[in-house]
Amino acid sequence: MHTIILIIGFELWLYGKIRKLSIMNICAKLKRMLNLTRPDMFFVNHVTGILFLGMLFLSTISNFGCSVRQAIDLPAADEALHNKAVALMGRYDFESAQTVFATLRKRHPDHVQLKVNHAISIINRQREGDETLALNMLKEVLEVQADIQALYCSALLELHMGHLVPALGYFEQVLEREPKNTGALYFTAKTLMQLSRYDDALDRFNAVIRVDPFLSSAYYGKIMTLRQLGNKKAAMENITQYRLIKDNPRSRIMDFKYTKMGELAEVRVPDAAVTIHGEKPTGPLFEPPVMVGSNPAGDRYQGALSVCDINGDGLLDLFFPNGTQDGASLVMLGAKEWERFKAAPEHPLSNIEQVNTALWGDLNDDGNVDVYLCRDGKNQLWMQQDNLGWAFDRKAGTAGRDDLNTVDGILVDADHDGDLDIFLVNANGANELFNNNRDGSFRPLAHDRNLKGNGRPSRTVITRDLDNDRDVDMIVINQEPPHDVYINERLWEYSPGQNYDELIHDPIIAMGAADLDVDGIPELVTCDDQGKLALWKRDEQERWRKSVLQTPPGSGIPALTDLGQGRGSIKLMAADVIGDGRVNLILSHEKGWQVFDLDGHTLRPVFEAVTDIPDPVRNITTYATLNGPAVISNTASGALKAWAPGKGRFDFFQLSLTGRKDRDANLRTNMSGIGTKVYVRIGNQWRAADTFRDHSGPGQSLQPLCIGLNGSKTADFISLEWPDGVLQTEMGLTGNTRHKIHETQRQMSSCPVLFAWDGHSWEFVSDLLGVGGIGYAVGPGVYADPRPWENFMLPQGLIHPQEGRVKLKITEPMEEVEYLDAVSLDVYDLPPGWSMTLDERMGITDPGPTGKPVFYNKAILPIRAVNDRGQEILEDILERDLIAAPVGRLDRRFIGRLQDEHILTIRFERSITTREDPPGSRPVLIMDGWVEYPYSQTSFAAWQANAPYLAPSIDYQDTSGDWHLLWDQMGYPAGMPRQMSVPLDQLPDGVHTLRIRTNQEIYWDRVFVALASECSDVKLHRAGLARAGLEYVGFPRRFDFDQRRPDYDFASKDGQWASRFLEGDYTRFGDVMALLTAKDNALAIYGPGEGVHLEFEIEPEPPVKNTTRVYVLNTHGWCKDMDLYTRTGETVGPVPFEGEVSPAARRLNDEYNIRYRAGRNY
């Protein structure tokens, strides 16, 4: 009897899982049914009780560690193949994944989950017809069973295809079964909004926010809905909320991208692959201490211990500022497994006197670590060179004064130009900032840039992004308050910190920093002169508030009054020593050191290392191992002890970050990776870290980050924000491994990218409107003037009209905003024997380009070409084949600049001008090529190093063999592959040879001279704009060929291209014809991953044989990137206009530009 009841219970449990009913609800329903059929209450209660226990057991085991999923249930070989497909989906290789799923489906045609997974891979492949194909596959599933994934994915497809009513029906079925499904709630709200059911949409957006308060897309949808309801006040209030979370690392978006559409739109994996995080391993956090060396200086040791791989053998070494018997510096070389460190008194960095502390980092970006020694007296910069060892650099200009006692400092890219600068604090004088000029020299800036302080004695400096605006701010802790806060305003400008009044007047002696709550704003932990610990957080009014941290009895520290003499030395460090992803506070003092877990405002001790009071601790440091941080301490007796990681930890992995992969690459971030923010995602947990100094000072180590995995074997992904502002995502980082990650040298900005339909596919053409870049910095407070138009001649043979229409897309695959005012297409039919070019280039000096057509029927070709290195390069410049003349050595310091002047000396087959030329003809130099653009940051860095970019100039050689300047800095091809021209009207007769000179990284593909003249038989008509629509395009995958030649594959999209939107109002998706038909200041504004689809109606080609049809796209608009040095690079506004904005244009902008976006796009 009981067996039968339990079987019934199993069936009821399954029913409850499907209907989302609780066990108590099922039992109540059953009890009412039994009461109707049998009034014996004892029997009713007995049966119901057995069922309750059985269902409770089933519910418990089903929810242990993961939610119930349909098992994949495949043979072992096919299961391995399925796992491969899932991994390919995780790498966004959707084409390969769908191929594997298709193979599996042929073997298992009736397997529902395989069919759903196959459909999901096709949805994300995004080829023509894929939406319909996937929808039909899902309908086959739904004909068999109401699979919730099939319902959800069908809803997404119907919504994406504009079928709103069917989409809403599917979403409602999903919500009946999972009422709190974030994806279903969000996309239901989107559907209701498109159906103009704004009140219902608002209710659903509010529901999403209640379920997931960090879903930024829901706030954005709510803002748009409130605007449609006319509630501008509420919309503005929600914009304020949106701004609070938009750059929070925990915030996320919903979008039609894989992993962004909700869990039900992701392929399912076998249950065995689901990781269940276990309990913390048993055992101690640290092993008992062992002696790993001794410090001969003993109690005279005053300086700060630091850690770095000094000799490049892959092992971390130690540096004692005063480690020898006579108080000079000492290097101790590391060894494997916790053997004793080996003193190296013969090392060049040993035996240096009066050293207070060391700052480690690669200061000249050559791949070798360097060190700056802070001393009582003149400081010293030591540079490490390939095969030459260490050398004291006396010429860098960083020594400072003899009478200063530099007690602390920091290496950091203070001005975000890609190198490390040096900030110093002194015990008896003003602060100093030595700016790295990247030419081997440094310049002092503190006096002129409001950084010197008022001369009060200082203790230490902390660097962090205190206001989450992507640049580095500084706090200087002085011997006595008030302290100093310097907020980075960029371009070498700093302002005193506002809202820090309570902090700067607190008697702080030590300060640490860490982003404890992973919101992008660091928290500060301080210790005052009475030994009291406090936590400082920024409130909603951006004021820094203090909360005193309580410590349980027995874990307090003594009052400290002698810190300046090194007695009772206190140090604060932030590190995860447990491996659970939570930051612990390590506190050292005379009695020893302790590890605390921060629980609200309470510090709970989790480990304590107590030393004998007669042998007090002088200094400690963490030491990175694959098992997490170890701790090394130095005591007054000279004992050097190490606490190795214990068994009571979760697994860790290490991160070593660097600004570039190899020395031959250009650099945007310092080679040491200092100043990088790191956000780690493991399951549903976020962890924040960074490569700033992790302790209160003094000194600066250089060692890998240790990241705890909280029981997982891998990190799902990490998000990096490099010091140059570039975002980067890395996936699948395994435990017990050191992962070296370099900044991906991807192009973050350039200008909009043009694609053309060639009859079969969308083909990359080039970029547009690079001449219209807004806010491009060329020096401190100096910005280039944008030219808001460009005419672009499309390559011959590319365009294949479809049904009488030319189809183009102008897309934004980068982190910038496009303001497109007008587009038009001119169609030229040239008579036989004629060609044309445009008077186009990035103009530098007058006369500027006109964009007008230039016709010619005679070309003068080169017969010899030699570069500045004596290389014959004629074959490289005769044909437009995308193989250009070599440019010579690159200046690795600055993107787009050469070490030496690149000179092309070209001799032509005849005199460029002769008296026999037809009347009215004129010579024009035509060049195909492309340029490697520098960024605003790069331009600023080159300016400060006095390393200008020199645009191409033209010289000519007269009949006597003498050279003369014809055109100084004529200009260059304004972006990716394109053709430019310059008139040679001033050239005298008899000139056969020209010389083109530049130090820009410009790749000349073809060079020749044309004799331009009027062409009366050319036919011109302007194609009518038949369609213009703003759409989500995604991020076509970029490929870089030799000579930095870019290409984009429109059919292959990057699913996770980390980028941000400039904050502001963008154009709503859909038809934008009214914005683009005329140059009228009515703008189509769009951002990363978006584009305008254009279709032009053209006339049939003329019947005359051998005519040539040429297409010229005319564009009017601007673009702006998010480079840290771009003026107003954080916001869409101020919106650029040309002249007065008419009332009609203003109405169009108000009607169309209502889509508010800001923050991360991933």
Coordinates of N, CA and C in Angstrom, one line a residue, residues 841-849 951-953 967-972:
R841 N 41.2 63.5 -49.4 CA 42.3 63.1 -48.5 C 42.0 63.7 -47.2
M842 N 42.7 63.3 -46.2 CA 42.7 64.0 -44.9 C 43.6 65.2 -45.1
G843 N 43.0 66.3 -45.3 CA 43.7 67.5 -45.6 C 44.4 68.1 -44.3
I844 N 45.7 68.4 -44.5 CA 46.4 69.0 -43.4 C 46.7 70.5 -43.6
T845 N 47.2 70.8 -44.8 CA 47.5 72.2 -45.2 C 46.7 72.5 -46.5
D846 N 46.6 73.8 -46.7 CA 45.8 74.3 -47.9 C 46.6 74.1 -49.1
P847 N 45.9 73.9 -50.3 CA 44.5 73.9 -50.4 C 43.9 72.6 -49.9
G848 N 42.7 72.6 -49.3 CA 42.1 71.4 -48.8 C 41.3 70.7 -49.9
P849 N 40.9 69.5 -49.6 CA 40.2 68.7 -50.6 C 38.8 69.3 -50.8
A951 N 52.7 64.5 -41.4 CA 52.0 64.0 -42.6 C 52.9 64.1 -43.8
P952 N 52.5 63.3 -44.8 CA 53.3 63.3 -46.1 C 53.5 64.6 -46.7
S953 N 54.8 64.9 -47.1 CA 55.2 66.1 -47.9 C 55.7 65.6 -49.2
W967 N 55.0 70.6 -51.6 CA 53.8 70.6 -50.8 C 54.2 70.1 -49.4
D968 N 54.1 71.0 -48.4 CA 54.4 70.6 -47.0 C 53.2 70.0 -46.4
Q969 N 53.3 68.7 -45.9 CA 52.2 68.0 -45.3 C 50.9 68.1 -46.0
M970 N 50.9 67.4 -47.2 CA 49.7 67.5 -48.1 C 48.5 66.8 -47.5
G971 N 48.7 65.8 -46.7 CA 47.6 65.0 -46.2 C 47.8 63.5 -46.4
Y972 N 46.8 62.7 -46.2 CA 47.0 61.2 -46.3 C 45.7 60.5 -46.5

